[in-house]
Tab-separated table of C-alpha atoms in Angstrom:
chain	number	residue	atom	x	y	z
A	285	MET	CA	64.831	83.174	152.466
A	286	MET	CA	66.381	85.054	155.419
A	287	LYS	CA	68.377	88.218	154.708
A	288	VAL	CA	71.376	87.033	156.719
A	289	ALA	CA	72.945	83.624	157.304
A	290	VAL	CA	75.005	83.533	160.480
A	291	ILE	CA	77.351	80.606	160.057
A	292	ILE	CA	79.371	79.181	162.935
A	293	LEU	CA	82.064	76.636	161.977
A	294	ASN	CA	82.533	73.925	164.541
A	295	TRP	CA	84.967	71.072	165.066
A	296	ASN	CA	84.670	69.143	168.361
A	297	GLY	CA	83.587	72.387	170.023
A	298	ALA	CA	80.632	71.201	172.094
A	299	LYS	CA	81.878	73.082	175.130
A	300	LEU	CA	82.237	76.314	173.226
A	301	LEU	CA	78.837	75.909	171.579
A	302	ASP	CA	77.207	75.391	174.955
A	303	GLU	CA	78.797	78.543	176.320
A	304	PHE	CA	78.594	80.897	173.349
A	305	LEU	CA	75.671	79.838	171.150
A	306	PRO	CA	72.978	81.033	173.640
A	307	SER	CA	74.035	84.695	173.161
A	308	VAL	CA	73.834	84.270	169.330
A	309	VAL	CA	70.396	82.733	169.562
A	310	ASP	CA	69.102	85.301	172.088
A	311	ASN	CA	70.462	88.428	170.314
A	312	THR	CA	69.958	87.595	166.644
A	313	PRO	CA	66.629	88.904	165.206
A	314	GLU	CA	64.437	85.935	164.222
A	315	GLY	CA	62.975	87.491	161.129
A	316	MET	CA	66.323	88.749	159.836
A	317	ALA	CA	68.776	85.902	160.154
A	318	GLU	CA	69.129	82.148	160.084
A	319	ILE	CA	71.675	80.663	162.498
A	320	ILE	CA	73.670	77.767	161.078
A	321	VAL	CA	76.338	75.539	162.592
A	322	ALA	CA	78.575	73.995	159.942
A	323	ASP	CA	80.141	70.971	161.546
A	324	ASN	CA	83.622	69.933	160.307
A	325	GLY	CA	83.268	66.173	161.045
A	326	SER	CA	83.196	66.440	164.817
A	327	THR	CA	83.576	63.268	166.852
A	328	ASP	CA	82.378	64.750	170.190
A	329	ASN	CA	78.750	65.423	171.160
A	330	SER	CA	78.443	68.715	169.248
A	331	LEU	CA	75.558	67.582	166.994
A	332	ALA	CA	73.619	66.019	169.807
A	333	LEU	CA	74.060	69.187	171.899
A	334	ILE	CA	72.717	71.386	169.132
A	335	ALA	CA	69.773	69.101	168.391
A	336	GLY	CA	68.875	68.899	172.063
A	337	LYS	CA	69.433	72.469	173.275
A	338	PHE	CA	69.197	74.553	170.116
A	339	PRO	CA	66.604	73.040	167.822
A	340	MET	CA	66.159	76.414	166.062
A	341	VAL	CA	69.738	76.224	164.710
A	342	ARG	CA	70.257	74.637	161.334
A	343	ILE	CA	73.010	72.057	161.088
A	344	ILE	CA	75.191	71.534	157.996
A	345	SER	CA	77.307	68.449	158.593
A	346	PHE	CA	80.570	67.582	156.777
A	347	ASP	CA	82.250	64.197	156.615
A	348	LYS	CA	85.649	65.463	157.832
A	349	ASN	CA	87.572	68.538	158.995
A	350	TYR	CA	88.022	70.782	155.963
A	351	GLY	CA	89.693	73.564	157.891
A	352	PHE	CA	88.466	77.075	158.440
A	353	ALA	CA	88.578	78.204	154.820
A	354	GLU	CA	87.111	75.276	152.973
A	355	GLY	CA	84.624	74.562	155.773
A	356	TYR	CA	83.134	78.033	155.279
A	357	ASN	CA	83.236	77.680	151.476
A	358	ARG	CA	81.220	74.483	151.648
A	359	ALA	CA	78.705	75.996	154.084
A	360	ILE	CA	78.194	79.218	152.140
A	361	ALA	CA	77.541	77.127	149.006
A	362	GLN	CA	74.394	75.942	150.759
A	363	VAL	CA	72.838	79.306	151.695
A	364	ASP	CA	70.800	81.775	149.657
A	365	SER	CA	70.922	84.808	151.913
A	366	GLN	CA	71.917	88.315	150.725
A	367	TYR	CA	74.565	88.573	153.467
A	368	THR	CA	76.556	85.971	155.336
A	369	VAL	CA	78.287	86.351	158.720
A	370	LEU	CA	81.277	84.144	159.425
A	371	LEU	CA	81.179	83.868	163.223
A	372	ASN	CA	83.711	82.011	165.325
A	373	SER	CA	82.334	79.461	167.791
A	374	ASP	CA	84.009	81.266	170.720
A	375	VAL	CA	82.225	84.618	170.079
A	376	ALA	CA	79.446	85.985	172.259
A	377	VAL	CA	77.384	88.736	170.624
A	378	GLY	CA	75.949	91.852	172.248
A	379	ARG	CA	72.396	93.079	172.003
A	380	HIS	CA	71.500	94.491	168.554
A	381	TRP	CA	74.859	93.298	167.183
A	382	LEU	CA	73.511	92.424	163.749
A	383	GLU	CA	71.422	95.444	162.849
A	384	PRO	CA	74.293	97.969	162.479
A	385	LEU	CA	76.155	95.604	160.152
A	386	VAL	CA	73.083	95.048	157.979
A	387	GLU	CA	72.326	98.780	157.916
A	388	ALA	CA	75.843	99.605	156.779
A	389	MET	CA	75.687	97.064	153.975
A	390	ASP	CA	72.201	98.167	152.894
A	391	GLU	CA	73.119	101.865	152.801
A	392	THR	CA	76.497	101.431	151.079
A	393	PRO	CA	76.301	99.266	147.916
A	394	GLU	CA	80.050	99.557	147.387
A	395	LEU	CA	80.712	97.997	150.807
A	396	GLY	CA	81.730	94.385	150.253
A	397	ALA	CA	82.389	93.290	153.819
A	398	CYS	CA	82.447	94.643	157.346
A	399	GLN	CA	83.137	93.700	160.921
A	400	PRO	CA	81.909	94.711	164.397
A	401	LYS	CA	84.083	95.980	167.218
A	402	ILE	CA	85.790	92.936	168.733
A	403	LEU	CA	86.282	93.013	172.502
A	404	SER	CA	87.808	90.438	174.816
A	405	TYR	CA	85.380	87.951	176.307
A	406	ARG	CA	87.440	87.660	179.493
A	407	GLU	CA	88.218	91.351	179.731
A	408	PRO	CA	85.339	93.175	178.042
A	409	HIS	CA	86.957	96.576	178.607
A	410	ARG	CA	89.829	95.638	176.297
A	411	PHE	CA	90.004	94.994	172.570
A	412	GLU	CA	90.569	91.465	171.387
A	413	TYR	CA	93.685	90.553	169.439
A	414	ALA	CA	91.932	89.120	166.332
A	415	GLY	CA	90.479	92.205	164.672
A	416	ALA	CA	89.935	94.797	167.387
A	417	SER	CA	88.236	97.713	165.669
A	418	GLY	CA	89.464	97.068	162.112
A	419	GLY	CA	92.623	95.740	160.450
A	420	PHE	CA	95.421	97.126	158.295
A	421	LEU	CA	98.625	95.932	156.626
A	422	ASP	CA	101.925	97.782	156.766
A	423	ARG	CA	104.383	98.153	153.910
A	424	ASN	CA	105.907	94.709	154.622
A	425	GLY	CA	102.583	92.919	154.880
A	426	TYR	CA	102.381	92.721	158.692
A	427	PRO	CA	98.789	93.007	160.027
A	428	PHE	CA	97.793	95.339	162.861
A	429	CYS	CA	94.558	96.814	164.114
A	430	ARG	CA	92.832	99.827	165.535
A	431	GLY	CA	93.304	98.849	169.151
A	432	ARG	CA	96.126	96.263	168.751
A	433	ILE	CA	99.706	96.474	167.495
A	434	PHE	CA	101.426	93.094	167.742
A	435	GLY	CA	100.903	92.064	171.408
A	436	SER	CA	100.086	95.576	172.661
A	437	ILE	CA	96.299	95.587	173.158
A	438	GLU	CA	94.480	98.766	174.167
A	439	THR	CA	91.662	99.405	176.584
A	440	ASP	CA	88.475	100.379	174.789
A	441	ARG	CA	87.613	103.925	175.814
A	442	GLY	CA	85.494	104.679	172.756
A	443	GLN	CA	88.550	106.010	170.903
A	444	TYR	CA	87.834	103.858	167.871
A	445	ASP	CA	84.064	104.063	167.753
A	446	THR	CA	83.936	105.849	164.374
A	447	PRO	CA	83.083	103.623	161.428
A	448	ILE	CA	85.941	103.786	158.930
A	449	PRO	CA	87.248	101.972	155.844
A	450	VAL	CA	89.834	99.356	156.793
A	451	PHE	CA	92.044	96.985	154.791
A	452	TRP	CA	90.820	93.771	156.342
A	453	ALA	CA	88.013	92.645	158.573
A	454	THR	CA	88.468	89.815	161.026
A	455	GLY	CA	87.287	86.317	160.230
A	456	ALA	CA	86.113	86.032	163.832
A	457	ALA	CA	82.980	88.028	162.908
A	458	LEU	CA	82.934	88.914	159.222
A	459	MET	CA	79.813	90.016	157.307
A	460	VAL	CA	80.127	89.694	153.530
A	461	ARG	CA	77.845	89.933	150.521
A	462	THR	CA	77.125	86.266	149.779
A	463	GLU	CA	77.215	86.624	145.972
A	464	LEU	CA	80.440	88.636	146.131
A	465	TYR	CA	82.073	86.057	148.379
A	466	ARG	CA	81.406	83.407	145.779
A	467	ARG	CA	82.413	85.628	142.868
A	468	VAL	CA	85.867	86.381	144.204
A	469	GLY	CA	86.440	82.710	145.043
A	470	GLY	CA	85.701	82.665	148.767
A	471	LEU	CA	88.330	81.793	151.305
A	472	ASP	CA	91.475	80.151	149.906
A	473	LYS	CA	91.393	76.561	151.066
A	474	GLU	CA	95.174	76.266	150.533
A	475	PHE	CA	95.599	78.556	153.544
A	476	PHE	CA	93.688	76.048	155.714
A	477	ALA	CA	93.618	78.541	158.590
A	478	HIS	CA	95.063	81.959	159.556
A	479	MET	CA	95.140	85.130	157.420
A	480	GLU	CA	92.688	83.690	154.895
A	481	GLU	CA	90.297	86.504	155.729
A	482	ILE	CA	92.947	89.130	154.881
A	483	ASP	CA	93.491	87.506	151.528
A	484	LEU	CA	89.708	87.485	150.974
A	485	CYS	CA	89.390	91.161	151.869
A	486	TRP	CA	92.257	92.055	149.554
A	487	ARG	CA	90.505	90.307	146.646
A	488	ILE	CA	87.193	91.978	147.531
A	489	GLN	CA	88.945	95.405	147.264
A	490	LEU	CA	90.588	94.431	144.010
A	491	ALA	CA	87.120	93.645	142.748
A	492	GLY	CA	86.135	97.300	143.449
A	493	TYR	CA	84.514	97.042	146.879
A	494	ALA	CA	85.382	98.502	150.260
A	495	ILE	CA	85.858	96.950	153.701
A	496	ALA	CA	84.738	98.704	156.869
A	497	ALA	CA	84.700	98.464	160.636
A	498	ILE	CA	81.273	99.202	162.167
A	499	PRO	CA	81.918	99.738	165.951
A	500	ALA	CA	78.217	100.304	166.753
A	501	SER	CA	78.092	96.480	166.574
A	502	MET	CA	79.948	94.769	169.408
A	503	VAL	CA	80.935	91.140	169.982
A	504	TYR	CA	83.135	89.406	172.577
A	505	HIS	CA	85.785	86.974	171.413
A	506	LEU	CA	87.456	84.437	173.658
A	507	GLY	CA	90.384	83.919	171.252
A	508	GLY	CA	93.030	81.232	171.212
A	509	GLY	CA	90.354	78.618	170.848
A	510	SER	CA	92.204	76.801	168.040
A	511	LEU	CA	95.929	77.223	168.655
A	512	PRO	CA	97.792	79.241	171.306
A	513	ALA	CA	100.052	82.036	170.043
A	514	SER	CA	103.244	80.111	170.945
A	515	ASN	CA	102.196	76.950	169.061
A	516	PRO	CA	104.689	76.148	166.250
A	517	ARG	CA	101.784	75.110	163.981
A	518	LYS	CA	100.348	78.604	164.366
A	519	THR	CA	103.733	80.175	163.695
A	520	TYR	CA	104.073	78.087	160.556
A	521	LEU	CA	100.629	78.998	159.212
A	522	ASN	CA	101.005	82.717	159.978
A	523	PHE	CA	104.444	83.029	158.256
A	524	ARG	CA	103.520	80.838	155.303
A	525	ASN	CA	100.107	82.360	154.681
A	526	ASN	CA	101.340	85.910	155.015
A	527	LEU	CA	103.861	85.249	152.221
A	528	LEU	CA	101.153	83.619	150.100
A	529	LEU	CA	98.750	86.557	150.390
A	530	LEU	CA	101.529	88.932	149.299
A	531	HIS	CA	102.420	86.717	146.387
A	532	LYS	CA	98.829	86.355	145.315
A	533	ASN	CA	97.752	89.989	145.474
A	534	LEU	CA	100.754	92.271	144.833
A	535	PRO	CA	101.720	93.135	141.276
A	536	THR	CA	105.019	91.663	140.196
A	537	SER	CA	106.549	95.144	140.044
A	538	ASP	CA	106.184	95.460	143.854
A	539	LEU	CA	106.417	91.817	144.828
A	540	ARG	CA	110.128	91.159	144.491
A	541	ALA	CA	111.231	94.015	146.790
A	542	THR	CA	108.531	93.164	149.353
A	543	LEU	CA	109.501	89.506	149.508
A	544	LEU	CA	113.202	90.423	149.809
A	545	ARG	CA	112.424	92.598	152.830
A	546	ARG	CA	110.307	89.837	154.255
A	547	ARG	CA	113.091	87.237	153.942
A	548	LEU	CA	115.404	89.523	155.935
A	549	LEU	CA	112.786	90.295	158.577
A	550	ASP	CA	111.718	86.692	158.927
A	551	THR	CA	115.376	85.717	159.277
A	552	LEU	CA	115.557	88.080	162.273
A	553	ALA	CA	112.447	86.417	163.737
A	554	TRP	CA	114.100	83.020	163.227
A	555	ALA	CA	117.284	84.227	164.933
A	556	LYS	CA	115.272	85.507	167.895
A	557	PHE	CA	113.760	82.034	168.369
A	558	ILE	CA	117.122	80.394	168.079
A	559	LEU	CA	118.663	82.778	170.697
A	560	THR	CA	115.770	81.977	173.103
A	561	PHE	CA	116.190	78.230	172.450
A	562	ASP	CA	112.730	77.961	170.924
A	563	PHE	CA	113.826	75.615	168.193
A	564	ALA	CA	110.312	74.402	167.437
A	565	ASN	CA	109.126	77.836	166.360
A	566	ALA	CA	112.439	78.529	164.560
A	567	GLY	CA	111.857	75.359	162.549
A	568	ALA	CA	108.312	76.479	161.819
A	569	ILE	CA	109.622	79.574	160.020
A	570	ILE	CA	112.021	77.464	157.928
A	571	ARG	CA	109.160	75.127	156.909
A	572	ALA	CA	106.925	78.103	156.129
A	573	HIS	CA	109.422	79.571	153.655
A	574	ARG	CA	110.107	76.174	152.178
A	575	ASP	CA	106.449	75.417	151.635
A	576	PHE	CA	105.744	78.935	150.323
A	577	ARG	CA	108.280	78.384	147.551
A	578	ILE	CA	106.366	75.231	146.590
A	579	MET	CA	102.859	76.602	146.977
A	580	ARG	CA	103.380	79.880	145.123
A	581	ARG	CA	103.313	77.885	141.900
A	582	LEU	CA	99.598	77.455	142.448
A	583	TYR	CA	99.003	81.136	141.715
A	584	ARG	CA	99.665	83.243	138.644
A	585	SER	CA	101.507	86.531	138.884
A	586	HIS	CA	99.928	89.904	138.208
A	587	PRO	CA	102.300	92.001	136.126
A	588	ASP	CA	99.526	94.294	134.908
A	589	ARG	CA	97.634	94.732	138.156
A	590	ASN	CA	97.624	98.173	139.708
A	591	LEU	CA	98.746	98.073	143.296
A	592	LEU	CA	95.883	98.715	145.666
A	593	ARG	CA	97.354	101.463	147.877
A	594	LEU	CA	96.775	100.511	151.447
A	595	PRO	CA	95.515	103.105	153.955
A	596	MET	CA	98.774	102.869	155.851
A	597	SER	CA	101.000	101.127	153.317
A	598	ARG	CA	104.014	103.353	153.958
A	599	THR	CA	104.126	102.573	157.687
A	600	ASN	CA	106.791	100.145	158.878
A	601	ILE	CA	104.983	98.719	161.899
A	602	LEU	CA	108.082	96.880	163.189
A	603	THR	CA	110.100	100.106	163.384
A	604	ALA	CA	107.193	102.039	164.852
A	605	HIS	CA	106.486	99.476	167.537
A	606	TYR	CA	109.870	98.016	168.498
A	607	LEU	CA	112.249	100.941	167.912
A	608	ARG	CA	110.035	103.959	168.513
A	609	GLY	CA	107.910	102.343	171.242
A	610	ILE	CA	104.512	103.107	169.705
A	611	ARG	CA	101.896	100.989	171.444
A	612	ARG	CA	98.634	102.678	170.363
A	613	PHE	CA	97.136	102.822	166.901
A	614	SER	CA	96.200	106.487	167.397
A	615	SER	CA	99.900	107.364	167.890
A	616	LEU	CA	100.965	105.930	164.494
A	617	PRO	CA	101.984	108.533	161.898
A	618	LEU	CA	99.477	107.859	159.152
A	619	ASN	CA	100.910	109.855	156.279
A	620	ARG	CA	104.615	109.227	156.303
A	621	LYS	CA	107.043	106.348	156.405
A	622	VAL	CA	108.188	105.213	159.851
């Protein structure tokens, strides 16, 4: 049994595997980790490519596309490693990328999950949108990162090279204790894709564990490999799933006020799309709220759950970014409401 299972989820991604898998094979210690491609029912030549060019890679093949969340759940059910890394198929890894993550988990038993520093594959001097150097949630549930606030992405100058506790670690390159992943229920398949890793990290913390960013480990993420940022399907999933993760994890005493604020803020986002004649994305927000009202019945409320106080839970990232013009994580006021 290997200590680590590095699982790459694939769906019709032969081109990405051909470009990115060599770095994972070359830079992952042979005696420490097993590399696995979990294939979500691909119809391209992905499986033939792996068998021909990467015979050292284990293949787990599914009969159809189960999405990001359930695809990983089904793959992790078939591994026995102490740790599992969920690695996107469009991620290239640096030398010695795995060792700092394993060391952090070995030395800190209360650490449930961690992530490396995520840099842009096309612009390696800049952080990458999906995770940067560790993720947080503001008081309204909006995610942001060390190195990225909304669309403002910083240049990496080593300013966030300190390992710190964070609220969420990116699903682009997420190491988690395998047994803990299963114990808290894994990724929520109802999310299908987008923000399911934030929900998982929230549940890991509610179970008594911490999440951390370990910048000594570096990977390079292409990003946008599934859906572009302007795609209405992505807008729909982001808005719907963000509401679901709040509903699932906040105690009822805080949930009502938070969702009220979100309805108002999401209405403003809808109005912006309408004013710019982007009716497809405006409709996506309407569908997201409609389906949230249906899907929330799947989850029980938590009237007796103590609110997990977020590291920056009092920050209003919308006000800070759009009204005060804050573009850098280091400029955010950490200890007071903005």
